[in-house]
Amino acid sequence: MTIVEILENEWFKKGYKPPRFEQADATLGDPGSVYNESWDSQNLVVEWKEERPAPPIITMNAFELILASQPQGLDLGCLFEKQTLQGFVKRETRFTSKCPATEIISKIERAAKPLGFDVKKSNNKMKLLGEKADRKGHLAFTAEIFQVAPSVCMVELRKSGGDTLEFHKFYNRLSARLKDIVWTEGHEVEETNGPVPSGR
Amino acid sequence: MDSTSKSLFIRSSSLTIGESICAVAMIPIVAVIDFLIFATTNCFRYRPQPKKCLYEFTDLTRLANESRFTVNEIEALYELFKKLSNSIIDDGLIHKEELQLALFQTQYGGNLFLDRVFDLFDEKKNGVIEFDEFIHALNVFHPYSPVEDKIDFAFRLYDLRQTGFIEREEVKQMIIAILMESEMRLSDDLLEEIIDKTFADADADKDGRINKEEWKAFVLRNPNLLKNMTLPHLKCITTLFPSFVYNTGVED
């Protein structure tokens, strides 16, 4: 019997479902497109991340951004806290940056160490502990990095120990060293080519 | 010797005539303050100042029954209320400047969040927060308060123009407000991108605004959006304001 005859035999046809082969989708796009992508630092970081498992970066929606910034007025806990004679001295400060989180972390570490701080890192949080102690104990901070948009991070520096005024002094010295990663008005001008279209 | 000391005395007393007048005037003022302090420690038994609406024990019990607070907690919150409501205008009512002072440590300035919070506390919309209103609003922030109440309060908070919808413009206004308060910068494009992303997620019917139902679903998917709607301080309010212990009509 030939194969053809077997296929046509009644016995064989009972309960027989002919196999279907999926056509592999060979249209994955133009292979040349890889060379057209803009070679900016964000992509560089993504490639590097693929080699080592990257920590998940928290991305935010508008309401999370509002809450994370802790505007005065939204935090009713203040009603219950002791009011100091000095008035309200903020225990945290924030800035935005267009650099990737990994670069921000290493820059903060490089800036804080010479100022006498021991740095511990974990995911997108850093703990900075001051080596010398004053009357209020060791100065300690946490730095946390949030992804606000694909190319923008928000960095929050919060005091977790020590004197609040010392915190502000330290922050001033630290931010002087972080000028190239902090997004200020000047940087904005570089980014756009002409007037930004307003309204939608 | 005598004449020099006498002249010294005359000279010193003439320099301090203003001060000595003050000293004389202070005595009745100090006496009044003394009386007030003594009077308010007995505020549950009689009314020393008829212009203020002072709360009787039955009012406090009623408020406790209407809320998640115990009578002792209501008493402690009354201490806080008295402190806040008499900080600028001594009338037993919280005016906007007094809420501003409590939250911003200064009675000047302010922001749109303060306006919304004050407006939500002021149920009667008469420009002042009474103790009843204070308790009703703080009740929403109690850890055991229902999530629906918190979701609803947050929605009304962000609905700046009180249209019943959270609109793009309102979200943009709020983000601009927080940027202005800090050193953070965002380009207009990025701002729009963040808002686009938020609305793509929250605005189910794509009408460009978030209604109550959409907000509820959005918050249930992102529960961290309610983190400012719970005040853990409210669970230990009686330890934060212990002076009530001397006034209490109820023993623990």
Short mmCIF file of C-alpha atoms in Angstrom, two decimals:
data_model
loop_
_atom_site.label_atom_id
_atom_site.label_comp_id
_atom_site.label_asym_id
_atom_site.label_seq_id
_atom_site.Cartn_x
_atom_site.Cartn_y
_atom_site.Cartn_z
CA MET A 1 0.00 0.00 0.00
CA THR A 2 1.24 3.41 -0.78
CA ILE A 3 0.98 6.34 1.56
CA VAL A 4 -1.64 7.92 -0.64
CA GLU A 5 -3.79 4.80 -0.35
CA ILE A 6 -3.45 4.79 3.45
CA LEU A 7 -4.57 8.38 3.62
CA GLU A 8 -7.64 7.61 1.62
CA ASN A 9 -8.53 4.48 3.59
CA GLU A 10 -11.70 4.68 5.72
CA TRP A 11 -9.98 3.18 8.75
CA PHE A 12 -7.32 5.84 8.67
CA LYS A 13 -9.73 8.71 8.12
CA LYS A 14 -11.69 7.93 11.32
CA GLY A 15 -10.82 10.58 13.89
CA TYR A 16 -7.95 11.91 11.84
CA LYS A 17 -7.17 15.58 11.99
CA PRO A 18 -4.64 16.74 9.46
CA PRO A 19 -1.79 18.70 11.12
CA ARG A 20 -1.70 22.46 10.54
CA PHE A 21 1.59 24.21 10.52
CA GLU A 22 1.71 27.86 11.67
CA GLN A 23 3.35 30.16 9.20
CA ALA A 24 6.19 31.74 11.15
CA ASP A 25 5.86 35.51 11.05
CA ALA A 26 9.00 36.45 9.26
CA THR A 27 8.03 40.10 9.02
CA LEU A 28 9.77 41.42 12.15
CA GLY A 29 10.41 44.74 10.52
CA ASP A 30 13.24 46.11 8.55
CA PRO A 31 16.50 44.83 10.05
CA GLY A 32 18.14 48.05 8.96
CA SER A 33 15.98 50.10 11.34
CA VAL A 34 18.34 49.34 14.21
CA TYR A 35 20.87 51.64 12.63
CA ASN A 36 18.40 54.49 12.32
CA GLU A 37 17.49 54.73 16.02
CA SER A 38 18.98 57.75 17.76
CA TRP A 39 21.92 56.63 19.76
CA ASP A 40 21.13 58.50 22.97
CA SER A 41 22.15 57.58 26.46
CA GLN A 42 18.77 56.20 27.48
CA ASN A 43 19.09 53.41 24.90
CA LEU A 44 22.65 52.77 25.99
CA VAL A 45 21.48 52.23 29.52
CA VAL A 46 18.68 49.90 28.37
CA GLU A 47 21.15 47.69 26.52
CA TRP A 48 23.45 47.54 29.49
CA LYS A 49 20.54 46.67 31.73
CA GLU A 50 19.67 43.66 29.62
CA GLU A 51 22.94 42.05 30.62
CA ARG A 52 22.26 42.36 34.34
CA PRO A 53 18.79 42.18 35.87
CA ALA A 54 17.83 45.80 36.45
CA PRO A 55 15.86 46.86 39.53
CA PRO A 56 12.31 47.88 38.58
CA ILE A 57 11.95 51.64 38.48
CA ILE A 58 8.72 53.01 39.87
CA THR A 59 6.88 55.01 37.21
CA MET A 60 4.31 57.53 38.20
CA ASN A 61 1.02 58.88 37.07
CA ALA A 62 0.04 62.50 37.64
CA PHE A 63 -1.67 61.87 40.99
CA GLU A 64 1.26 59.84 42.31
CA LEU A 65 3.54 62.71 41.34
CA ILE A 66 1.32 65.17 43.21
CA LEU A 67 1.27 63.01 46.32
CA ALA A 68 4.99 62.19 46.17
CA SER A 69 5.79 65.89 46.16
CA GLN A 70 3.88 66.25 49.44
CA PRO A 71 2.56 69.73 48.88
CA GLN A 72 1.73 71.70 51.97
CA GLY A 73 -2.01 71.65 52.27
CA LEU A 74 -2.44 68.00 51.35
CA ASP A 75 -0.70 66.59 54.39
CA LEU A 76 -3.11 67.01 57.30
CA GLY A 77 -0.67 65.24 59.60
CA CYS A 78 0.85 68.70 60.15
CA LEU A 79 -2.18 69.56 62.29
CA PHE A 80 -0.99 67.07 64.88
CA GLU A 81 2.69 67.79 64.88
CA LYS A 82 4.47 70.05 67.30
CA GLN A 83 4.94 73.45 65.84
CA THR A 84 8.46 74.74 66.29
CA LEU A 85 9.30 78.35 66.98
CA GLN A 86 11.48 78.40 63.88
CA GLY A 87 8.48 77.74 61.75
CA PHE A 88 8.33 75.09 59.10
CA VAL A 89 11.72 73.77 58.11
CA LYS A 90 11.28 71.11 55.47
CA ARG A 91 12.88 67.79 56.16
CA GLU A 92 13.06 66.82 52.52
CA THR A 93 13.89 68.30 49.18
CA ARG A 94 13.32 67.24 45.60
CA PHE A 95 14.70 67.88 42.17
CA THR A 96 14.15 66.47 38.71
CA SER A 97 16.83 65.08 36.47
CA LYS A 98 17.05 64.03 32.85
CA CYS A 99 19.78 61.54 33.59
CA PRO A 100 19.06 57.85 34.00
CA ALA A 101 18.61 56.57 37.55
CA THR A 102 21.85 54.59 37.59
CA GLU A 103 23.84 57.69 36.70
CA ILE A 104 22.06 59.72 39.38
CA ILE A 105 22.83 57.09 41.99
CA SER A 106 26.54 56.95 41.16
CA LYS A 107 26.80 60.76 40.99
CA ILE A 108 25.18 61.17 44.42
CA GLU A 109 27.49 58.53 45.83
CA ARG A 110 30.58 60.20 44.36
CA ALA A 111 29.45 63.59 45.69
CA ALA A 112 28.48 62.42 49.18
CA LYS A 113 31.51 60.30 50.04
CA PRO A 114 34.04 63.18 50.16
CA LEU A 115 31.59 65.12 52.36
CA GLY A 116 32.01 62.41 54.96
CA PHE A 117 29.10 60.10 54.26
CA ASP A 118 28.87 56.36 54.13
CA VAL A 119 26.61 55.25 51.27
CA LYS A 120 24.42 52.15 51.07
CA LYS A 121 22.44 51.39 47.92
CA SER A 122 19.43 49.15 47.31
CA ASN A 123 17.26 49.31 44.17
CA ASN A 124 16.46 52.98 43.74
CA LYS A 125 17.00 53.95 47.34
CA MET A 126 20.22 55.12 48.92
CA LYS A 127 21.02 55.57 52.58
CA LEU A 128 23.64 58.16 53.46
CA LEU A 129 25.03 58.10 56.96
CA GLY A 130 27.25 60.88 58.25
CA GLU A 131 30.47 59.74 59.88
CA LYS A 132 30.70 62.46 62.46
CA ALA A 133 28.00 62.96 65.05
CA ASP A 134 26.92 66.30 66.43
CA ARG A 135 24.71 66.97 69.45
CA LYS A 136 21.70 65.62 67.61
CA GLY A 137 23.40 62.41 66.56
CA HIS A 138 24.52 61.29 63.13
CA LEU A 139 23.18 63.09 60.11
CA ALA A 140 21.33 60.50 58.02
CA PHE A 141 19.39 60.75 54.74
CA THR A 142 17.57 58.60 52.30
CA ALA A 143 17.68 59.40 48.62
CA GLU A 144 14.95 57.85 46.51
CA ILE A 145 14.61 57.97 42.75
CA PHE A 146 11.26 57.83 40.97
CA GLN A 147 10.68 57.53 37.25
CA VAL A 148 8.28 60.28 36.35
CA ALA A 149 8.52 59.89 32.57
CA PRO A 150 10.73 57.67 30.37
CA SER A 151 13.48 60.28 30.34
CA VAL A 152 12.89 62.09 33.63
CA CYS A 153 13.49 61.08 37.22
CA MET A 154 12.46 62.78 40.42
CA VAL A 155 15.01 62.55 43.18
CA GLU A 156 13.86 62.96 46.76
CA LEU A 157 16.37 63.58 49.51
CA ARG A 158 14.87 63.12 52.94
CA LYS A 159 16.43 63.61 56.34
CA SER A 160 16.11 60.56 58.56
CA GLY A 161 18.35 61.59 61.45
CA GLY A 162 20.24 64.55 62.81
CA ASP A 163 19.63 68.28 62.75
CA THR A 164 17.35 69.72 60.06
CA LEU A 165 19.45 72.84 59.57
CA GLU A 166 22.52 70.68 59.10
CA PHE A 167 20.53 68.78 56.49
CA HIS A 168 19.96 71.98 54.54
CA LYS A 169 23.65 72.91 54.77
CA PHE A 170 24.62 69.47 53.49
CA TYR A 171 22.06 69.69 50.69
CA ASN A 172 23.51 72.99 49.50
CA ARG A 173 27.00 71.51 49.35
CA LEU A 174 25.74 68.35 47.67
CA SER A 175 23.68 70.16 45.05
CA ALA A 176 26.69 72.28 44.12
CA ARG A 177 28.37 69.02 43.15
CA LEU A 178 25.28 67.68 41.38
CA LYS A 179 24.76 70.68 39.10
CA ASP A 180 25.15 68.64 35.94
CA ILE A 181 22.39 66.21 36.78
CA VAL A 182 19.84 68.58 38.30
CA TRP A 183 17.34 69.89 35.78
CA THR A 184 17.19 73.65 36.10
CA GLU A 185 15.65 76.40 33.97
CA GLY A 186 18.81 76.65 31.88
CA HIS A 187 18.64 73.00 30.83
CA GLU A 188 15.12 73.47 29.57
CA VAL A 189 16.26 75.98 26.98
CA GLU A 190 18.78 73.47 25.52
CA GLU A 191 16.11 70.84 25.13
CA THR A 192 13.63 72.67 22.92
CA ASN A 193 14.22 74.07 19.44
CA GLY A 194 12.25 77.28 19.59
CA PRO A 195 9.03 78.10 21.45
CA VAL A 196 7.26 75.21 23.11
CA PRO A 197 3.76 74.72 21.63
CA SER A 198 1.29 75.54 24.37
CA GLY A 199 -2.10 74.03 25.00
CA ARG A 200 -3.69 71.05 23.39
CA MET B 1 25.54 110.64 97.93
CA ASP B 2 21.92 111.09 98.68
CA SER B 3 21.38 113.70 95.95
CA THR B 4 23.17 111.58 93.32
CA SER B 5 21.16 108.52 94.15
CA LYS B 6 17.99 110.61 94.17
CA SER B 7 18.86 112.11 90.77
CA LEU B 8 19.63 108.65 89.44
CA PHE B 9 16.24 107.51 90.68
CA ILE B 10 14.46 110.46 89.06
CA ARG B 11 16.34 109.99 85.80
CA SER B 12 15.63 106.27 85.68
CA SER B 13 11.98 106.74 86.58
CA SER B 14 11.47 109.40 83.88
CA LEU B 15 12.98 107.10 81.25
CA THR B 16 10.62 104.35 82.25
CA ILE B 17 7.36 106.28 82.51
CA GLY B 18 6.03 104.41 79.49
CA GLU B 19 7.21 101.17 80.97
CA SER B 20 5.71 101.88 84.35
CA ILE B 21 2.37 102.71 82.73
CA CYS B 22 2.60 99.38 80.95
CA ALA B 23 3.43 97.63 84.18
CA VAL B 24 0.39 99.12 85.84
CA ALA B 25 -1.84 98.30 82.90
CA MET B 26 -0.55 94.73 82.73
CA ILE B 27 -1.89 93.82 86.13
CA PRO B 28 -5.56 93.68 85.09
CA ILE B 29 -4.61 92.02 81.78
CA VAL B 30 -2.69 89.32 83.59
CA ALA B 31 -5.64 88.90 85.90
CA VAL B 32 -8.00 88.43 82.94
CA ILE B 33 -5.69 85.86 81.35
CA ASP B 34 -5.51 84.01 84.67
CA PHE B 35 -9.28 83.96 84.81
CA LEU B 36 -9.56 82.70 81.24
CA ILE B 37 -7.15 79.84 81.88
CA PHE B 38 -9.06 78.88 84.97
CA ALA B 39 -12.39 79.22 83.17
CA THR B 40 -11.53 77.07 80.18
CA THR B 41 -10.39 74.21 82.34
CA ASN B 42 -13.99 74.00 83.49
CA CYS B 43 -15.50 74.53 80.08
CA PHE B 44 -17.73 71.55 80.28
CA ARG B 45 -19.47 72.79 83.38
CA TYR B 46 -20.33 76.39 82.57
CA ARG B 47 -19.94 78.97 79.84
CA PRO B 48 -17.58 81.80 80.81
CA GLN B 49 -17.65 83.37 77.32
CA PRO B 50 -21.15 83.48 75.85
CA LYS B 51 -19.94 84.62 72.40
CA LYS B 52 -18.21 81.27 71.83
CA CYS B 53 -20.23 78.14 71.25
CA LEU B 54 -18.85 75.77 73.84
CA TYR B 55 -19.61 72.11 73.68
CA GLU B 56 -21.51 70.26 76.35
CA PHE B 57 -20.95 66.62 77.17
CA THR B 58 -24.08 65.58 75.22
CA ASP B 59 -22.70 67.22 72.06
CA LEU B 60 -19.47 65.30 72.40
CA THR B 61 -21.32 62.02 72.83
CA ARG B 62 -23.44 62.77 69.77
CA LEU B 63 -20.32 63.46 67.71
CA ALA B 64 -18.74 60.25 68.98
CA ASN B 65 -21.84 58.31 67.89
CA GLU B 66 -21.77 59.93 64.46
CA SER B 67 -18.14 59.05 63.87
CA ARG B 68 -15.40 56.46 64.37
CA PHE B 69 -14.10 58.31 67.42
CA THR B 70 -14.70 57.51 71.08
CA VAL B 71 -15.88 60.24 73.44
CA ASN B 72 -12.36 60.56 74.83
CA GLU B 73 -10.99 60.98 71.34
CA ILE B 74 -13.59 63.65 70.58
CA GLU B 75 -12.50 65.45 73.75
CA ALA B 76 -8.88 65.29 72.64
CA LEU B 77 -9.82 66.58 69.19
CA TYR B 78 -11.71 69.39 70.90
CA GLU B 79 -8.45 70.43 72.56
CA LEU B 80 -6.80 70.51 69.14
CA PHE B 81 -9.76 72.40 67.69
CA LYS B 82 -9.59 75.02 70.42
CA LYS B 83 -5.89 75.51 69.82
CA LEU B 84 -6.36 75.93 66.07
CA SER B 85 -9.52 78.00 66.18
CA ASN B 86 -8.13 80.58 68.58
CA SER B 87 -4.73 80.99 66.98
CA ILE B 88 -5.53 84.21 65.10
CA ILE B 89 -9.18 85.09 65.69
CA ASP B 90 -10.35 84.09 69.11
CA ASP B 91 -13.88 82.95 68.29
CA GLY B 92 -13.84 79.17 68.55
CA LEU B 93 -14.10 78.79 64.77
CA ILE B 94 -11.35 77.88 62.32
CA HIS B 95 -10.90 80.58 59.70
CA LYS B 96 -8.91 79.98 56.55
CA GLU B 97 -5.88 81.89 57.89
CA GLU B 98 -5.91 79.68 60.96
CA LEU B 99 -5.95 76.47 58.90
CA GLN B 100 -3.22 77.98 56.74
CA LEU B 101 -1.18 78.75 59.86
CA ALA B 102 -1.62 75.21 61.14
CA LEU B 103 -0.59 73.58 57.85
CA PHE B 104 1.95 76.06 56.47
CA GLN B 105 3.29 77.55 59.73
CA THR B 106 2.50 80.97 58.30
CA GLN B 107 -0.82 82.75 57.78
CA TYR B 108 0.32 84.23 54.47
CA GLY B 109 0.54 82.62 51.06
CA GLY B 110 -1.36 79.42 50.53
CA ASN B 111 -2.01 77.16 47.60
CA LEU B 112 -4.91 75.56 45.77
CA PHE B 113 -4.75 72.46 47.97
CA LEU B 114 -5.38 74.51 51.07
CA ASP B 115 -8.39 76.10 49.34
CA ARG B 116 -9.84 72.69 48.47
CA VAL B 117 -9.22 71.22 51.93
CA PHE B 118 -10.82 74.22 53.65
CA ASP B 119 -13.78 74.08 51.30
CA LEU B 120 -14.31 70.36 51.97
CA PHE B 121 -14.18 70.85 55.74
CA ASP B 122 -16.61 73.81 55.52
CA GLU B 123 -19.81 71.84 54.90
CA LYS B 124 -22.11 74.82 55.47
CA LYS B 125 -19.98 76.98 53.16
CA ASN B 126 -20.10 79.87 55.60
CA GLY B 127 -16.36 80.58 55.51
CA VAL B 128 -15.52 78.99 58.85
CA ILE B 129 -14.99 75.46 60.13
CA GLU B 130 -17.07 74.62 63.18
CA PHE B 131 -16.23 71.77 65.51
CA ASP B 132 -18.94 69.53 64.05
CA GLU B 133 -17.55 70.05 60.57
CA PHE B 134 -14.00 69.48 61.87
CA ILE B 135 -15.01 66.10 63.28
CA HIS B 136 -17.02 65.06 60.20
CA ALA B 137 -14.06 65.76 57.91
CA LEU B 138 -11.38 64.25 60.13
CA ASN B 139 -13.57 61.18 60.45
CA VAL B 140 -12.91 60.39 56.78
CA PHE B 141 -9.17 60.22 57.59
CA HIS B 142 -9.66 57.73 60.39
CA PRO B 143 -7.88 54.42 59.70
CA TYR B 144 -11.17 52.53 60.17
CA SER B 145 -13.23 54.80 57.97
CA PRO B 146 -14.70 53.14 54.84
CA VAL B 147 -12.60 53.31 51.68
CA GLU B 148 -15.58 54.65 49.71
CA ASP B 149 -15.60 57.79 51.87
CA LYS B 150 -11.88 58.30 51.31
CA ILE B 151 -12.24 57.77 47.56
CA ASP B 152 -15.10 60.28 47.47
CA PHE B 153 -13.21 62.89 49.53
CA ALA B 154 -10.11 62.58 47.34
CA PHE B 155 -12.24 62.97 44.21
CA ARG B 156 -13.82 66.16 45.54
CA LEU B 157 -10.40 67.40 46.56
CA TYR B 158 -8.99 67.11 43.05
CA ASP B 159 -12.15 68.38 41.36
CA LEU B 160 -10.85 71.94 41.68
CA ARG B 161 -13.74 73.67 39.96
CA GLN B 162 -16.33 71.33 41.48
CA THR B 163 -17.85 70.34 38.16
CA GLY B 164 -18.27 66.70 39.19
CA PHE B 165 -15.34 65.74 36.94
CA ILE B 166 -11.56 65.87 37.27
CA GLU B 167 -10.49 67.64 34.11
CA ARG B 168 -7.11 67.75 32.35
CA GLU B 169 -6.73 71.43 33.09
CA GLU B 170 -7.24 70.79 36.79
CA VAL B 171 -4.61 68.03 36.87
CA LYS B 172 -2.22 70.31 34.99
CA GLN B 173 -2.88 73.13 37.47
CA MET B 174 -2.10 70.87 40.40
CA ILE B 175 1.17 69.63 38.92
CA ILE B 176 2.24 73.18 38.12
CA ALA B 177 1.42 74.13 41.73
CA ILE B 178 3.71 71.43 43.13
CA LEU B 179 6.50 72.30 40.71
CA MET B 180 6.30 75.91 41.83
CA GLU B 181 6.64 74.89 45.46
CA SER B 182 9.81 72.90 44.87
CA GLU B 183 13.01 72.96 42.84
CA MET B 184 11.62 70.46 40.36
CA ARG B 185 11.37 71.30 36.67
CA LEU B 186 9.39 69.68 33.90
CA SER B 187 9.03 70.82 30.30
CA ASP B 188 5.55 71.51 28.97
CA ASP B 189 5.85 68.48 26.67
CA LEU B 190 6.69 66.18 29.54
CA LEU B 191 3.88 67.58 31.60
CA GLU B 192 1.43 66.78 28.80
CA GLU B 193 2.95 63.32 28.44
CA ILE B 194 2.46 62.51 32.11
CA ILE B 195 -1.12 63.75 31.99
CA ASP B 196 -1.77 61.82 28.75
CA LYS B 197 -0.51 58.64 30.36
CA THR B 198 -2.67 59.21 33.44
CA PHE B 199 -5.81 59.87 31.43
CA ALA B 200 -5.16 56.90 29.13
CA ASP B 201 -5.20 54.80 32.27
CA ALA B 202 -8.02 56.50 34.19
CA ASP B 203 -10.38 57.97 31.59
CA ALA B 204 -12.27 54.85 30.50
CA ASP B 205 -14.86 56.56 28.27
CA LYS B 206 -12.20 58.82 26.73
CA ASP B 207 -14.18 62.01 27.18
CA GLY B 208 -11.13 63.92 28.38
CA ARG B 209 -12.18 63.99 32.03
CA ILE B 210 -12.40 61.59 34.95
CA ASN B 211 -15.82 61.00 36.46
CA LYS B 212 -16.54 59.51 39.87
CA GLU B 213 -16.88 55.95 38.64
CA GLU B 214 -13.67 56.12 36.63
CA TRP B 215 -11.87 57.62 39.63
CA LYS B 216 -13.10 54.85 41.89
CA ALA B 217 -11.91 52.14 39.49
CA PHE B 218 -8.59 53.95 39.01
CA VAL B 219 -7.95 54.23 42.73
CA LEU B 220 -8.85 50.60 43.35
CA ARG B 221 -6.16 49.71 40.79
CA ASN B 222 -3.69 52.14 42.42
CA PRO B 223 -4.46 52.06 46.16
CA ASN B 224 -1.36 54.08 47.05
CA LEU B 225 -3.29 57.10 45.72
CA LEU B 226 -5.22 57.08 48.98
CA LYS B 227 -2.21 57.13 51.29
CA ASN B 228 -2.77 60.76 52.30
CA MET B 229 -6.40 59.98 53.11
CA THR B 230 -5.52 58.14 56.32
CA LEU B 231 -3.98 59.83 59.33
CA PRO B 232 -2.42 57.29 61.69
CA HIS B 233 -2.23 60.11 64.29
CA LEU B 234 -5.98 59.70 64.77
CA LYS B 235 -5.50 56.33 66.44
CA CYS B 236 -3.37 57.81 69.21
CA ILE B 237 -5.02 61.23 69.45
CA THR B 238 -5.60 60.86 73.17
CA THR B 239 -1.86 60.61 73.81
CA LEU B 240 -1.10 63.55 71.51
CA PHE B 241 -3.49 65.83 73.41
CA PRO B 242 -3.43 64.61 76.99
CA SER B 243 -4.68 67.84 78.60
CA PHE B 244 -8.25 66.62 78.00
CA VAL B 245 -7.72 64.09 80.80
CA TYR B 246 -8.44 66.75 83.38
CA ASN B 247 -11.71 67.76 81.75
CA THR B 248 -13.16 64.44 80.82
CA GLY B 249 -16.68 63.51 81.74
CA VAL B 250 -15.96 59.90 80.81
CA GLU B 251 -13.50 57.65 82.53
CA ASP B 252 -11.56 55.24 80.34
#
